[in-house]
PDB file of C-alpha atoms in Angstrom:
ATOM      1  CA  UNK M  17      29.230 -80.707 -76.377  1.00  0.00           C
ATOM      2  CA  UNK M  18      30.651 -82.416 -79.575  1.00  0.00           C
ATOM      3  CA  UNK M  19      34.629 -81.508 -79.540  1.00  0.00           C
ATOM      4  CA  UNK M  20      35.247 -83.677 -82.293  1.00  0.00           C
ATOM      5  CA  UNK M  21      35.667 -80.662 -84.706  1.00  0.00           C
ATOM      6  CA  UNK M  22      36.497 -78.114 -82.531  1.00  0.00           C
ATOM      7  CA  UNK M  23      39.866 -76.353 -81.268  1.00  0.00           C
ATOM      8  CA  UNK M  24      38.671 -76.269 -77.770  1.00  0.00           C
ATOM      9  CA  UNK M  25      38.618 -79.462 -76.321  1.00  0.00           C
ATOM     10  CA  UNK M  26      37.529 -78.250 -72.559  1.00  0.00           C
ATOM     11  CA  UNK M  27      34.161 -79.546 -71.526  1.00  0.00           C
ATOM     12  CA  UNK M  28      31.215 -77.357 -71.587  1.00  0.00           C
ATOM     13  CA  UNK M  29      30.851 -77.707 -68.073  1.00  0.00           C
ATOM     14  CA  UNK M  30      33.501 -77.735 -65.071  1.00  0.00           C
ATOM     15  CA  UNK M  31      31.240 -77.712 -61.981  1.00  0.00           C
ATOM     16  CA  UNK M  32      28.343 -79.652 -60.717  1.00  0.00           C
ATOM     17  CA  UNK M  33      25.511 -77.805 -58.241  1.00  0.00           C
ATOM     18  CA  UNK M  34      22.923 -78.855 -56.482  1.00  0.00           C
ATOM     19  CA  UNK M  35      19.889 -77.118 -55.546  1.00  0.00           C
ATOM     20  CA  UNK M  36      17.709 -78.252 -52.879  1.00  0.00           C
ATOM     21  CA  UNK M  37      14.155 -76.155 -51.965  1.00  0.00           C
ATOM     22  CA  UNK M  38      10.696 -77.335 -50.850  1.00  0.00           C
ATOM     23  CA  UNK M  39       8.321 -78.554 -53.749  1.00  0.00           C
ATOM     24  CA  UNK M  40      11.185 -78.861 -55.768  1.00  0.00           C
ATOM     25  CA  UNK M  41      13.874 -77.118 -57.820  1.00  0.00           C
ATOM     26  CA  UNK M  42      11.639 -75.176 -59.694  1.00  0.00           C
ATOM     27  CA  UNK M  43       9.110 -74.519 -57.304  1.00  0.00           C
ATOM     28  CA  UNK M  44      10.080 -70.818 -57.037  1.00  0.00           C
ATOM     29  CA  UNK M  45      10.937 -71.567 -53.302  1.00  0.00           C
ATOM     30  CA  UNK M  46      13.771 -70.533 -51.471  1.00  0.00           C
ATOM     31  CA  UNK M  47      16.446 -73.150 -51.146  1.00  0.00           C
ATOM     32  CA  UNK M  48      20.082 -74.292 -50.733  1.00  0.00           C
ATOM     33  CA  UNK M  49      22.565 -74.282 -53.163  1.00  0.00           C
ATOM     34  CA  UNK M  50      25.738 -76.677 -53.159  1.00  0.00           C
ATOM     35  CA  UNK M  51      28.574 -75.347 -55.688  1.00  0.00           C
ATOM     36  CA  UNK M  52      31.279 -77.712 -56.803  1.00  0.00           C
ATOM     37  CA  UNK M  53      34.050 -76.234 -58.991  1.00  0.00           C
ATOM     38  CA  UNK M  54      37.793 -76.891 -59.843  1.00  0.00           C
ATOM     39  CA  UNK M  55      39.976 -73.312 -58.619  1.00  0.00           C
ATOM     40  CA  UNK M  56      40.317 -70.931 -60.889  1.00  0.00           C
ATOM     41  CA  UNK M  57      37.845 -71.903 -63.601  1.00  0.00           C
ATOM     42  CA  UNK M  58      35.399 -69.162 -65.012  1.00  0.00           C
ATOM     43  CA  UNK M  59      31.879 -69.774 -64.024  1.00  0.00           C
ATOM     44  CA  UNK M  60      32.049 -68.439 -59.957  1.00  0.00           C
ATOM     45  CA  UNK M  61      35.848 -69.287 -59.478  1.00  0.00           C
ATOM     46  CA  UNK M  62      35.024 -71.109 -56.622  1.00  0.00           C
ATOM     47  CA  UNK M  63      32.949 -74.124 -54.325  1.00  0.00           C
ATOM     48  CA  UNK M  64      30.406 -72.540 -52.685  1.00  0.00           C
ATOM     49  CA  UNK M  65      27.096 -73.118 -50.462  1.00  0.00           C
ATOM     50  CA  UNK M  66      24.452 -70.350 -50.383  1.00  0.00           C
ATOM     51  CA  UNK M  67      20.572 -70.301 -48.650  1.00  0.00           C
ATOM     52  CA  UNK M  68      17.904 -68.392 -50.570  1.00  0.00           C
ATOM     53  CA  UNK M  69      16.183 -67.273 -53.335  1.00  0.00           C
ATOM     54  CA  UNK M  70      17.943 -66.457 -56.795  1.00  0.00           C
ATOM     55  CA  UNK M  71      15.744 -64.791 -59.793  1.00  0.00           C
ATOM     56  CA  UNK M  72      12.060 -65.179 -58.128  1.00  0.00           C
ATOM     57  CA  UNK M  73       9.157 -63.904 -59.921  1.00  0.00           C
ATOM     58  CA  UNK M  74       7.859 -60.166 -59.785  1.00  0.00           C
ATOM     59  CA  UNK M  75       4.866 -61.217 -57.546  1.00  0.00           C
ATOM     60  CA  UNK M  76       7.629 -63.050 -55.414  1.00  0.00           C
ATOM     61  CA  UNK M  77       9.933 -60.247 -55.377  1.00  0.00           C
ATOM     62  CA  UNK M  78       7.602 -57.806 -54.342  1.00  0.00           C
ATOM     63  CA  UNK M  79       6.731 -60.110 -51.469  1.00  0.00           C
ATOM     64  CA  UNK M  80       9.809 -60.282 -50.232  1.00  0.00           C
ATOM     65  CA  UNK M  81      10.749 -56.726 -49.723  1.00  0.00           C
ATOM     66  CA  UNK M  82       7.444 -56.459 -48.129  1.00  0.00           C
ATOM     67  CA  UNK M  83       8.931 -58.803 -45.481  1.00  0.00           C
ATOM     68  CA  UNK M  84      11.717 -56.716 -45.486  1.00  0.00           C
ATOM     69  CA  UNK M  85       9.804 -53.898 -44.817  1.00  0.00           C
ATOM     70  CA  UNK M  86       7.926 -55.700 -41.755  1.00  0.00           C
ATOM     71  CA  UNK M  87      10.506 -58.029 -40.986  1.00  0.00           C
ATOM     72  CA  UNK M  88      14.022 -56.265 -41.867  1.00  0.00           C
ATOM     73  CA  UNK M  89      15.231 -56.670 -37.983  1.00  0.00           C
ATOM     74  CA  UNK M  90      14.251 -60.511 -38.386  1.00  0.00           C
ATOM     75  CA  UNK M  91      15.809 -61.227 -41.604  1.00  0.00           C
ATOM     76  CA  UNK M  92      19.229 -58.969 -40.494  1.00  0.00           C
ATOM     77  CA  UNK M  93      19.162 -61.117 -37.729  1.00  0.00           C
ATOM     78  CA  UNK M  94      18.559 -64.301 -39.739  1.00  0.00           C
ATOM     79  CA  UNK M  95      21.787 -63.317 -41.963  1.00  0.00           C
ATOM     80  CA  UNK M  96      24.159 -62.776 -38.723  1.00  0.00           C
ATOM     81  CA  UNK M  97      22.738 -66.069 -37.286  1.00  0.00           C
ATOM     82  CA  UNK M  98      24.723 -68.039 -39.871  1.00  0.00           C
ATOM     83  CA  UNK M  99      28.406 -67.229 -39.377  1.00  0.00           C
ATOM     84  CA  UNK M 100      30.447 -67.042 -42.006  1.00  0.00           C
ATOM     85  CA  UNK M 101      27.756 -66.409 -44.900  1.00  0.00           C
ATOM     86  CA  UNK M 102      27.612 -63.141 -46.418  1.00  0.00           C
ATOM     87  CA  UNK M 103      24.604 -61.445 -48.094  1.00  0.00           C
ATOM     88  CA  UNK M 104      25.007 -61.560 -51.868  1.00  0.00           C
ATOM     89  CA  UNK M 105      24.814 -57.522 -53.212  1.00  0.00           C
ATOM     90  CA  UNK M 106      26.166 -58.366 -57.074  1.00  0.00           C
ATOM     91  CA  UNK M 107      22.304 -58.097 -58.570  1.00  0.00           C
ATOM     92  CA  UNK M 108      20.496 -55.289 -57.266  1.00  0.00           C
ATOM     93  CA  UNK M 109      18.901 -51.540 -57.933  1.00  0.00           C
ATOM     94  CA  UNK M 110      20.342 -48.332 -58.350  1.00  0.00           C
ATOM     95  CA  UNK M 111      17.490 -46.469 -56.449  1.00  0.00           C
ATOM     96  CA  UNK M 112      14.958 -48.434 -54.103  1.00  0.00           C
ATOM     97  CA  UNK M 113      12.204 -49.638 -56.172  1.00  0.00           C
ATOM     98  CA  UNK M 114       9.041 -47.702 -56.915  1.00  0.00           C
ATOM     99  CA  UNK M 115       6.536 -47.815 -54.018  1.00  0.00           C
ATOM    100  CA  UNK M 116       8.825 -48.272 -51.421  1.00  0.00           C
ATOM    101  CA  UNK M 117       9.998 -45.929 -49.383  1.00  0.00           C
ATOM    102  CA  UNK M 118      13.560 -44.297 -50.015  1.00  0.00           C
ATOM    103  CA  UNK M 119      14.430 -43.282 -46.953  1.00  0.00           C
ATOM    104  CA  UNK M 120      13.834 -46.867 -45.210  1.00  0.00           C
ATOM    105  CA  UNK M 121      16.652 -48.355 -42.640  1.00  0.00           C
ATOM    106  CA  UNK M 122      16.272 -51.319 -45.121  1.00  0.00           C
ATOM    107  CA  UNK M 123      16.643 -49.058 -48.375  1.00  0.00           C
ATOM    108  CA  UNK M 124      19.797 -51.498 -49.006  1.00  0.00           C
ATOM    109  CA  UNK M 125      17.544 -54.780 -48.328  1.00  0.00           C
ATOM    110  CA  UNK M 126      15.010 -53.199 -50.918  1.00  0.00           C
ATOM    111  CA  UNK M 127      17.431 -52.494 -53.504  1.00  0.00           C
ATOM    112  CA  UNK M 128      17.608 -56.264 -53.776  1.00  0.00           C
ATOM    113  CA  UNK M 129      17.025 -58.834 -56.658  1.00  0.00           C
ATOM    114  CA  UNK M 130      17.907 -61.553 -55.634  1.00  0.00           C
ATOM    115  CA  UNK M 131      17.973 -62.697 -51.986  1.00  0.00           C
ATOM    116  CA  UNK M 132      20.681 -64.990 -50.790  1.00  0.00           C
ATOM    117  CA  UNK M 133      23.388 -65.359 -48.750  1.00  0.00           C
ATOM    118  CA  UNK M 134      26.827 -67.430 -49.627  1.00  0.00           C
ATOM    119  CA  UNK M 135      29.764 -68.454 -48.235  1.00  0.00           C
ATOM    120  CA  UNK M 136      33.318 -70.194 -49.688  1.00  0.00           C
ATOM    121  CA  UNK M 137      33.932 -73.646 -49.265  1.00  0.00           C
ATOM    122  CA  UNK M 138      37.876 -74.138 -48.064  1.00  0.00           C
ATOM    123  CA  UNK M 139      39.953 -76.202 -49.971  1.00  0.00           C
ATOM    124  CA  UNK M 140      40.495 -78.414 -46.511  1.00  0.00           C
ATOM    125  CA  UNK M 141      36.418 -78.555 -46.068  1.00  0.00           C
ATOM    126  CA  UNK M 142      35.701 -79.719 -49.995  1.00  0.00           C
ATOM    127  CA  UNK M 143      38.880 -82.073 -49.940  1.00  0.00           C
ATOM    128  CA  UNK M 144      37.271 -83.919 -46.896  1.00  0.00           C
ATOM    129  CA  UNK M 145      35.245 -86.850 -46.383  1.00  0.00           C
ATOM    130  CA  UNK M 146      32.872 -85.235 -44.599  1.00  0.00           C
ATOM    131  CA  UNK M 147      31.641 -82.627 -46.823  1.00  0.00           C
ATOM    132  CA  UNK M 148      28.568 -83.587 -46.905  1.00  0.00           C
ATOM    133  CA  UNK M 149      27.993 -83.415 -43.138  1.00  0.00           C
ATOM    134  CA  UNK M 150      30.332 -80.171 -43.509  1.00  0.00           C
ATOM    135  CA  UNK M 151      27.277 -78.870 -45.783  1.00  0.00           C
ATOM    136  CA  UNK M 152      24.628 -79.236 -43.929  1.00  0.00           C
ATOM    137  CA  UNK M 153      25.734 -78.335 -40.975  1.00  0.00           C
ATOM    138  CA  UNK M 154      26.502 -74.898 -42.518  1.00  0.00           C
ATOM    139  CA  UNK M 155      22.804 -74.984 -44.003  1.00  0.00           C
ATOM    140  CA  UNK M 156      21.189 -75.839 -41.088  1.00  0.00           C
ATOM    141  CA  UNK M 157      22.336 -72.243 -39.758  1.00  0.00           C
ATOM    142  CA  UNK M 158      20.353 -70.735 -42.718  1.00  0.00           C
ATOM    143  CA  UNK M 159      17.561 -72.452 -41.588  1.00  0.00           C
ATOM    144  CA  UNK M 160      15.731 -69.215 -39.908  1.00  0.00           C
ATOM    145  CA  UNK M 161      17.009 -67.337 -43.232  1.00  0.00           C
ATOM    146  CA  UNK M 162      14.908 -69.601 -45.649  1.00  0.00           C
ATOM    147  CA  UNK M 163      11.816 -70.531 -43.485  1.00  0.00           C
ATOM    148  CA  UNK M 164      11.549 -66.286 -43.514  1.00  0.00           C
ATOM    149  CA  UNK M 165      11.635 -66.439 -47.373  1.00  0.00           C
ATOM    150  CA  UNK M 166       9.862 -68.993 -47.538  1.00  0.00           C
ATOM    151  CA  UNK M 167       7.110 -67.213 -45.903  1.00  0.00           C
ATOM    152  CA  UNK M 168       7.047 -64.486 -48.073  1.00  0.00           C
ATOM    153  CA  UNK M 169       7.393 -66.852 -51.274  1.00  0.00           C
ATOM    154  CA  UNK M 170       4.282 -68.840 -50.021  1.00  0.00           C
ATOM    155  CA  UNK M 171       2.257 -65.421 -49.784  1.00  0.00           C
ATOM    156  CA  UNK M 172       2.849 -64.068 -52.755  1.00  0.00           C
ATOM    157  CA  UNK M 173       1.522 -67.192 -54.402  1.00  0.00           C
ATOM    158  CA  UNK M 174      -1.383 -67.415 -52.082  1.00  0.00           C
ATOM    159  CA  UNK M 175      -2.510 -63.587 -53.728  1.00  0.00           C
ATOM    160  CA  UNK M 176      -1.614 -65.163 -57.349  1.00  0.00           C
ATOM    161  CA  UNK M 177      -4.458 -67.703 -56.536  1.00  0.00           C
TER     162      UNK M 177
END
């Protein structure tokens, strides 16, 4: 941004990500997600890597909780296969979406908007050399996670054909 005539002489942006997905960033696949970022600063407050999907497309979305609803043990099982990475809960439903049922083990799962799963990068780990081999060795554990998104992503554009 031009700070020539301004007050504020911070740059627009403090952090750098990467995204990284079959067919591209803006495929509508799910991916992985490096997060660079100084402590403390205001856009997530922190260096981060998550494994999913973020915003997908109504056809998409609906997709997806179908695999919840046929794959929910799978996908649960997906999440605790990658230690340390936490399901992300901030953007989600009140109630569990119309046409799905309420009452479902999953109801949480359905609730869902987005679907991805994050974890902090320690000050020692992003400091390091090897942060890049740190990073996808971490990503390679979310593997199972996205290929199961993936699957869901890659059927709900097969029905959009």
């Amino acid at each position: 941004r031009d700070t020539r005539f301004s007050a504020d002489k911070r740059p627009y942006k403090s952090h750098i990500g990467a995204f990284v997905a079959p067919r591209g960033k803006k495929s509508g696949f799910a991916g992985y997600y490096l997060h660079l970022e100084p402590a403390g600063d205001s856009l997530l407050g922190q260096s981060l890597l998550a494994s999913g999907i973020y915003c997908p497309e109504p056809a998409v979305l609906r997709s997806l909780r179908e695999e919840v609803l046929d794959h929910g043990d799978e996908l649960l099982q997906a999440i605790a296969a990658a230690p340390g990475f936490s399901l992300a809960t901030t953007n989600r439903l009140k109630r569990v979406p119309t046409g799905f049922p309420a009452d479902s083990e999953y109801a949480d799962l359905l609730k869902l908007k987005d679907f991805y799963i994050e974890k902090s990068i320690d000050n020692r780990s992003l400091e390091s050399d090897a942060l890049l081999g740190y990073a996808l060795e971490e990503f390679r554990r979310t593997q199972p996670f996205i290929a199961q998104l993936n699957r869901a992503v890659e059927y709900a554009y097969e029905e959009m054909r």
